[in-house]
Amino acid sequence: MSVDQALTIADLKDRARRRVPKMFFDYADSGAWTEGTYRANEDDFHKVKLRQRVLVDMTNRSLASEMIGEAVSMPVALAPTGLTGMQHADGEMLAAQAAEEAGVPFTLSTMSICSIEDVRSVTSKPFWFQLYVMQDKDFVHNLIDRAKAAGCSALVLTLDLQILGQRHKDLRNGLSAPPRFTPKHVWQMATRPFWCLDMLGTKRRTFGNIVGHAKGVTDLSSLSSWTSEQFDPQLSWKDIAWIRDRWGGKLILKGILDEEDARMSLDSGADAIIVSNHGGRQLDGAASSISMLPRIVDAVGDRMEVHLDGGIRSGQDVLKALCHGAKGTYIGRPFLYGLGAGGKAGVRRALEIIRKELDVTLALCGERDVKNLSRKNLHTDL
Ligand SMILES: Cc1cc2nc3c(=O)[nH]c(=O)nc-3n(C[C@H](O)[C@H](O)[C@H](O)COP(=O)(O)O)c2cc1C
């Protein structure tokens, strides 16, 4: 099946599983420890029930909206994901192009394979940059300045990874970037010939934002010790101020899952928060994103923009999050599966699938404009 024949995100996932070496496919398709929160993110969307309406005018529908004041063709952004260039050669550049063509925001991770400058060189509209605050503050300052110089229009500051959660699959697979060359890894790669061919055609196989930019990181062994020690466990609310000041543009706080933290975000001067548990990759046992969304919207939604990620696998899921008050949503794995399945065409297909589902769902709920969705479109008495 070609990517254009894929009807669902699950179809793209099946194809990605057959094309991407196991260690990198598993890296995307995994959560922390028991993976309970990873599963809950998806499962809890099924508990939200839509109100079906009939005999209303369903012509001239609009999915267009705004996220942090930027026009979007639908309120669905690509989430920042590390090692995206290992799902497919030059993955971040291809995904950014697909997002630009689809009229939705692309967010580049600090832990990307393609660098900020690489992505800038193949796009013509501003993309968003996600920042991890490292202990090496010179590196962080420099990274913020590079994102500014590349014209990024929003900084997405991730707050839920001060220390690393554990994913058993990654440890069992011996995941590393660049890939290691043990017999097991060589076998995993050799059985994925298209992936290998594409990868041989690019020079981008390590963390593009870090190597050559962080002090002392010049080769593979210095890189792996640097990354494992560098996430800052002392990051605090006070740090938001200097990051915001240095950046000077739109700021989005990612990884808010609690009403108290949402209220604290109000004073930080951020433009938006993302209700997120890092796709179930950090605190296993945390609540699903969609289950926390209503109370976070009730706490701060009238004073700041609330976005959501985690578990979105369809346009119906996007619509449910919008009904619960999210102004925008993000997809992580759905676009990674598309990328692994077929590069840029696969990301394009993932966005087309979600757009079509969102549009048809909107109509069958008796609405014509995503901006009019609210809790009135849901059954709340289940
Ligand atoms: C493979 C992978 C890598 C990720 N890397 C990052 C990252 O570098 N920075 C970040 O803020 N979030 C990262 N995330 C979390 C995503 O931004 C997002 O919160 C999550 O994927 C949303 O859940 P979903 O995959 O169910 O859509 C990553 C997620 C995945 C699946």
Coordinates of C-alpha atoms and ligand atoms in Angstrom, one line a residue:
M1 CA 0.0 0.0 0.0
S2 CA 1.4 3.5 -0.9
V3 CA 1.0 6.3 1.6
D4 CA -1.7 7.8 -0.6
Q5 CA -3.8 4.7 -0.1
A6 CA -3.6 5.1 3.7
L7 CA -7.0 5.8 5.1
T8 CA -6.1 6.2 8.8
I9 CA -3.2 7.1 11.0
A10 CA -3.1 3.4 12.0
D11 CA -2.4 2.5 8.3
L12 CA 0.6 4.9 8.3
K13 CA 1.8 3.3 11.5
D14 CA 1.7 -0.2 10.0
R15 CA 3.6 1.0 7.0
A16 CA 6.2 2.8 9.1
R17 CA 6.7 -0.3 11.2
R18 CA 7.7 -2.1 8.0
R19 CA 10.1 0.6 6.8
V20 CA 11.8 2.0 9.9
P21 CA 14.5 0.0 11.8
K22 CA 13.0 -1.4 15.0
M23 CA 15.0 0.7 17.4
F24 CA 13.7 3.9 15.8
F25 CA 10.2 2.8 15.3
D26 CA 10.0 1.7 18.9
Y27 CA 11.5 5.0 20.0
A28 CA 8.4 6.7 18.6
D29 CA 5.9 4.0 19.6
S30 CA 6.7 3.9 23.3
G31 CA 5.9 5.5 26.6
A32 CA 7.5 5.5 30.1
W33 CA 7.6 2.4 32.3
T34 CA 4.2 0.6 32.0
E35 CA 3.1 2.9 29.1
G36 CA -0.2 3.4 31.1
T37 CA -0.3 7.1 30.5
Y38 CA 0.7 6.7 26.8
R39 CA -2.3 4.4 26.4
A40 CA -4.6 6.6 28.5
N41 CA -3.9 9.5 26.2
E42 CA -5.5 7.6 23.3
D43 CA -8.1 5.7 25.2
D44 CA -9.6 8.7 27.0
F45 CA -10.5 10.4 23.7
H46 CA -12.9 7.5 23.1
K47 CA -14.8 8.4 26.3
V48 CA -15.7 11.8 25.0
K49 CA -19.0 11.5 23.0
L50 CA -20.0 13.9 20.3
R51 CA -23.6 15.3 19.8
Q52 CA -24.9 14.3 16.4
R53 CA -27.2 16.9 14.8
V54 CA -29.3 16.7 11.6
L55 CA -31.0 19.0 9.1
V56 CA -28.7 21.9 9.6
D57 CA -27.0 23.7 6.7
M58 CA -23.6 22.1 6.3
T59 CA -22.3 24.0 3.3
N60 CA -19.3 26.4 3.3
R61 CA -17.4 24.8 6.2
S62 CA -14.2 26.4 7.6
L63 CA -11.4 24.7 9.5
A64 CA -9.3 27.8 9.5
S65 CA -8.3 29.3 12.9
E66 CA -5.5 31.1 14.7
M67 CA -2.9 29.8 17.2
I68 CA -1.0 32.5 19.1
G69 CA -2.2 35.0 16.6
E70 CA -0.9 33.1 13.5
A71 CA -3.3 32.0 10.9
V72 CA -3.6 28.2 10.5
S73 CA -5.5 26.3 7.9
M74 CA -6.7 24.0 10.8
P75 CA -5.7 24.2 14.5
V76 CA -3.3 21.3 14.3
A77 CA 0.5 21.8 14.7
L78 CA 3.3 19.3 14.4
A79 CA 4.7 18.7 17.9
P80 CA 8.5 18.9 18.6
T81 CA 10.0 15.4 18.5
G82 CA 13.6 14.5 19.0
L83 CA 15.5 12.3 16.5
T84 CA 12.9 12.8 13.8
G85 CA 15.7 12.6 11.2
M86 CA 16.0 8.9 12.3
Q87 CA 12.5 8.0 11.2
H88 CA 13.5 9.1 7.7
A89 CA 16.6 10.8 6.4
D90 CA 16.3 14.6 6.7
G91 CA 13.1 14.1 8.5
E92 CA 12.7 17.5 10.1
M93 CA 13.3 19.3 6.8
L94 CA 10.7 17.1 5.1
A95 CA 8.1 17.5 7.9
A96 CA 8.6 21.2 8.0
Q97 CA 8.0 21.5 4.3
A98 CA 4.9 19.3 4.5
A99 CA 3.6 21.5 7.4
E100 CA 4.3 24.7 5.5
E101 CA 2.5 23.4 2.4
A102 CA -0.5 22.4 4.6
G103 CA -0.6 25.7 6.3
V104 CA 0.0 24.4 9.8
P105 CA 2.9 25.2 12.3
F106 CA 5.9 23.0 12.5
T107 CA 7.9 22.9 15.8
L108 CA 11.5 21.9 15.7
S109 CA 12.9 20.1 18.7
T110 CA 16.2 21.0 20.4
M111 CA 17.0 17.3 20.0
S112 CA 16.5 17.3 16.3
I113 CA 18.8 15.7 13.7
C114 CA 18.5 18.5 11.2
S115 CA 19.6 21.8 12.7
I116 CA 17.7 25.1 13.0
E117 CA 19.6 26.4 10.0
D118 CA 18.9 23.2 8.0
V119 CA 15.2 23.7 8.4
R120 CA 15.4 27.4 7.8
S121 CA 17.2 26.7 4.5
V122 CA 14.3 24.6 3.1
T123 CA 11.3 26.6 4.3
S124 CA 10.0 30.1 3.4
K125 CA 7.7 30.7 6.4
P126 CA 8.7 31.0 10.0
F127 CA 8.6 27.7 12.0
W128 CA 8.5 27.3 15.8
F129 CA 11.4 26.2 17.9
Q130 CA 11.2 24.0 21.1
L131 CA 13.7 24.7 23.8
Y132 CA 15.1 22.4 26.4
V133 CA 16.9 24.3 29.1
M134 CA 20.3 22.8 29.6
Q135 CA 22.8 23.4 32.4
D136 CA 25.2 24.9 29.9
K137 CA 23.6 28.4 29.8
D138 CA 26.0 29.7 27.1
F139 CA 24.6 26.9 24.9
V140 CA 21.0 27.8 25.7
H141 CA 21.6 31.5 25.1
N142 CA 23.2 30.7 21.8
L143 CA 20.3 28.3 20.8
I144 CA 17.7 31.1 21.6
D145 CA 19.8 33.5 19.4
R146 CA 20.0 31.0 16.6
A147 CA 16.2 30.5 16.7
K148 CA 15.8 34.2 16.5
A149 CA 18.2 34.6 13.7
A150 CA 16.4 31.9 11.7
G151 CA 13.2 33.9 12.1
C152 CA 11.3 31.4 14.3
S153 CA 8.0 32.9 15.3
A154 CA 7.4 31.1 18.6
L155 CA 9.5 29.5 21.3
V156 CA 8.0 26.4 22.8
L157 CA 9.6 25.9 26.2
T158 CA 9.3 22.3 27.4
L159 CA 8.9 22.1 31.2
D160 CA 8.2 18.4 31.8
L161 CA 11.7 17.0 31.1
Q162 CA 13.9 18.2 33.9
I163 CA 15.0 14.7 34.3
L164 CA 14.5 11.8 31.8
G165 CA 11.7 9.4 32.1
Q166 CA 12.6 5.8 31.3
R167 CA 11.4 3.9 28.3
H168 CA 12.2 0.2 28.6
K169 CA 12.1 -0.4 24.8
D170 CA 14.8 2.1 24.2
L171 CA 17.1 0.5 26.8
R172 CA 16.4 -3.0 25.4
N173 CA 17.1 -1.8 21.9
G174 CA 20.3 0.0 22.9
L175 CA 19.0 3.2 21.1
S176 CA 21.6 5.8 20.2
A177 CA 22.1 8.6 17.7
P178 CA 23.9 8.2 15.4
P179 CA 23.0 4.5 15.3
R180 CA 25.4 2.1 16.8
F181 CA 26.8 -0.7 14.6
T182 CA 26.5 -3.9 16.7
P183 CA 25.4 -7.0 14.8
K184 CA 21.8 -6.5 16.1
H185 CA 21.6 -2.9 14.9
V186 CA 23.2 -3.8 11.5
W187 CA 20.6 -6.5 11.1
Q188 CA 17.7 -4.1 12.0
M189 CA 19.0 -1.6 9.5
A190 CA 19.8 -4.2 6.8
T191 CA 16.2 -5.4 6.8
R192 CA 15.0 -1.9 6.1
P193 CA 16.8 -1.2 2.7
F194 CA 14.8 1.9 1.7
W195 CA 15.5 3.6 5.0
C196 CA 19.2 2.7 4.6
L197 CA 19.5 4.0 1.1
D198 CA 17.9 7.3 2.1
M199 CA 20.1 7.6 5.1
L200 CA 23.3 6.9 3.1
G201 CA 22.3 9.9 0.9
T202 CA 22.4 12.4 3.8
K203 CA 25.1 13.7 6.1
R204 CA 22.6 14.5 8.9
R205 CA 22.8 11.6 11.3
T206 CA 23.4 13.2 14.7
F207 CA 22.0 16.0 16.9
G208 CA 22.3 18.9 14.5
N209 CA 21.6 21.6 17.1
I210 CA 24.3 20.4 19.5
V211 CA 27.3 19.0 17.8
G212 CA 29.7 21.8 17.0
H213 CA 27.7 24.2 19.1
A214 CA 28.1 22.9 22.7
K215 CA 31.4 23.2 24.4
G216 CA 33.4 20.0 24.3
V217 CA 30.9 18.1 22.1
T218 CA 32.8 17.1 19.0
D219 CA 32.2 13.4 18.6
L220 CA 29.8 10.6 19.5
S221 CA 31.1 9.8 23.0
S222 CA 31.3 13.4 24.2
L223 CA 27.8 13.9 22.8
S224 CA 26.2 11.1 24.7
S225 CA 27.7 12.0 28.1
W226 CA 26.8 15.7 27.4
T227 CA 23.1 15.0 26.7
S228 CA 22.6 12.6 29.6
E229 CA 24.0 15.2 32.1
Q230 CA 22.7 18.4 30.6
F231 CA 18.9 18.6 31.3
D232 CA 18.6 21.1 34.1
P233 CA 16.9 19.6 37.3
Q234 CA 16.9 23.0 39.0
L235 CA 14.8 24.8 36.4
S236 CA 12.2 26.9 38.2
W237 CA 9.5 29.4 37.5
K238 CA 12.0 32.2 38.0
D239 CA 14.0 31.0 34.9
I240 CA 11.0 31.7 32.6
A241 CA 11.7 35.5 33.0
W242 CA 15.2 35.5 31.6
I243 CA 14.3 33.0 28.8
R244 CA 11.3 35.2 27.9
D245 CA 13.4 38.4 28.0
R246 CA 16.2 36.9 25.9
W247 CA 13.7 35.5 23.4
G248 CA 11.5 38.6 23.2
G249 CA 8.8 36.9 21.0
K250 CA 5.8 34.6 21.4
L251 CA 6.3 32.1 24.2
I252 CA 4.4 28.8 24.7
L253 CA 4.9 26.7 27.9
K254 CA 4.7 23.0 27.2
G255 CA 4.0 20.2 29.7
I256 CA 1.3 21.8 31.9
L257 CA -1.0 19.1 33.4
D258 CA -2.2 20.7 36.6
E259 CA -4.5 23.6 37.3
E260 CA -2.1 25.0 39.9
D261 CA 0.7 25.1 37.3
A262 CA -1.6 26.5 34.7
R263 CA -2.4 29.4 37.2
M264 CA 1.4 29.9 37.7
S265 CA 1.8 30.1 34.0
L266 CA -0.5 33.2 33.9
D267 CA 2.1 35.3 35.8
S268 CA 5.0 34.1 33.6
G269 CA 4.0 36.3 30.7
A270 CA 3.6 33.3 28.3
D271 CA 1.2 33.6 25.4
A272 CA -0.1 30.0 25.6
I273 CA 0.3 26.7 27.5
I274 CA 0.2 23.2 26.1
V275 CA -1.7 20.7 28.2
S276 CA 0.7 17.8 27.8
N277 CA 2.4 14.8 29.5
H278 CA 5.0 14.5 26.8
G279 CA 3.0 11.8 25.0
G280 CA 3.2 9.6 28.1
R281 CA 7.0 9.5 27.9
Q282 CA 7.8 11.1 31.2
L283 CA 5.6 10.5 34.3
D284 CA 3.9 7.2 33.9
G285 CA 0.7 7.2 36.0
A286 CA -0.1 10.8 35.1
A287 CA -3.6 11.6 33.9
S288 CA -4.3 11.7 30.2
S289 CA -4.1 15.1 28.5
I290 CA -7.7 15.2 27.4
S291 CA -9.0 14.3 30.9
M292 CA -7.1 17.3 32.4
L293 CA -8.1 19.8 29.6
P294 CA -11.6 20.9 30.9
R295 CA -10.4 21.8 34.3
I296 CA -7.3 23.6 33.0
V297 CA -9.5 25.6 30.6
D298 CA -11.8 26.4 33.4
A299 CA -8.9 27.7 35.5
V300 CA -7.1 29.9 32.9
G301 CA -8.8 29.6 29.5
D302 CA -10.4 33.1 29.7
R303 CA -7.0 34.7 30.3
M304 CA -4.5 32.7 28.1
E305 CA -4.6 30.4 25.1
V306 CA -4.7 26.7 26.0
H307 CA -3.4 24.1 23.6
L308 CA -3.3 20.3 23.9
D309 CA -1.2 17.4 22.8
G310 CA -1.2 13.7 23.6
G311 CA -3.2 10.8 22.0
I312 CA -4.6 12.6 19.0
R313 CA -5.0 10.0 16.3
S314 CA -7.8 11.4 14.2
G315 CA -9.8 14.5 13.3
Q316 CA -12.5 13.4 15.7
D317 CA -9.9 13.7 18.5
V318 CA -8.9 17.2 17.4
L319 CA -12.6 18.2 17.4
K320 CA -13.1 16.8 20.9
A321 CA -10.2 18.8 22.2
L322 CA -11.5 22.0 20.5
C323 CA -14.9 21.4 22.1
H324 CA -13.3 21.2 25.5
G325 CA -11.8 24.6 25.0
A326 CA -8.4 24.0 23.3
K327 CA -7.5 26.8 20.9
G328 CA -5.0 24.5 19.1
T329 CA -3.7 20.9 19.1
Y330 CA -0.5 19.2 18.2
I331 CA 0.3 15.8 16.8
G332 CA 3.5 13.9 17.5
R333 CA 3.4 10.2 16.6
P334 CA 0.8 10.6 13.8
F335 CA 3.2 12.7 11.8
L336 CA 6.2 10.5 12.7
Y337 CA 4.4 7.5 11.4
G338 CA 3.6 9.4 8.2
L339 CA 7.3 10.4 7.9
G340 CA 8.5 6.8 8.5
A341 CA 5.9 5.5 6.1
G342 CA 6.8 7.8 3.2
G343 CA 8.9 10.8 4.0
K344 CA 7.3 14.2 3.1
A345 CA 4.4 12.5 1.2
G346 CA 3.6 10.5 4.4
V347 CA 3.5 13.6 6.6
R348 CA 1.3 15.3 4.0
R349 CA -1.0 12.2 4.0
A350 CA -1.2 12.2 7.9
L351 CA -2.3 15.9 7.7
E352 CA -4.8 15.2 4.9
I353 CA -6.4 12.3 6.9
I354 CA -6.8 14.4 10.0
R355 CA -8.1 17.4 8.0
K356 CA -10.8 15.2 6.2
E357 CA -11.9 13.6 9.4
L358 CA -12.1 16.9 11.2
D359 CA -14.1 18.4 8.3
V360 CA -16.7 15.5 8.1
T361 CA -17.0 15.4 11.9
L362 CA -17.6 19.1 12.1
A363 CA -20.4 18.8 9.6
L364 CA -22.1 15.8 11.2
C365 CA -22.0 17.7 14.5
G366 CA -24.1 20.3 12.8
E367 CA -21.4 23.0 12.7
R368 CA -19.7 24.9 9.9
D369 CA -16.8 26.6 11.7
V370 CA -14.3 25.1 14.0
K371 CA -14.2 28.4 15.9
N372 CA -17.8 27.8 17.0
L373 CA -17.2 24.5 18.7
S374 CA -17.7 24.3 22.4
R375 CA -18.9 21.9 25.1
K376 CA -22.4 22.3 23.7
N377 CA -21.3 19.9 20.9
L378 CA -20.5 17.1 23.5
H379 CA -22.6 14.8 25.6
T380 CA -21.5 15.5 29.2
D381 CA -24.0 13.1 30.9
L382 CA -22.2 9.8 30.4
Ligands
LIG1 C1 9.5 10.2 19.4 C2 9.1 11.4 20.3 C3 10.1 12.3 20.6 C4 9.7 13.5 21.3 N1 10.7 14.4 21.6 C5 10.3 15.6 22.1 C6 11.2 16.7 22.2 O1 12.3 16.6 21.8 N2 10.8 17.8 22.8 C7 9.5 17.9 23.4 O2 9.1 19.0 23.9 N3 8.6 16.9 23.3 C8 9.0 15.8 22.6 N4 8.1 14.8 22.5 C9 6.7 15.0 23.0 C10 5.8 15.6 21.8 O3 6.2 16.9 21.6 C11 4.3 15.6 22.2 O4 4.2 16.1 23.5 C12 3.7 14.2 22.1 O5 4.3 13.4 21.1 C13 2.2 14.2 21.9 O6 1.7 13.0 22.0 P1 1.3 12.1 20.6 O7 2.6 11.6 20.2 O8 0.4 11.1 21.2 O9 0.7 13.0 19.6 C14 8.4 13.6 21.8 C15 7.5 12.7 21.5 C16 7.8 11.6 20.7 C17 6.7 10.6 20.3

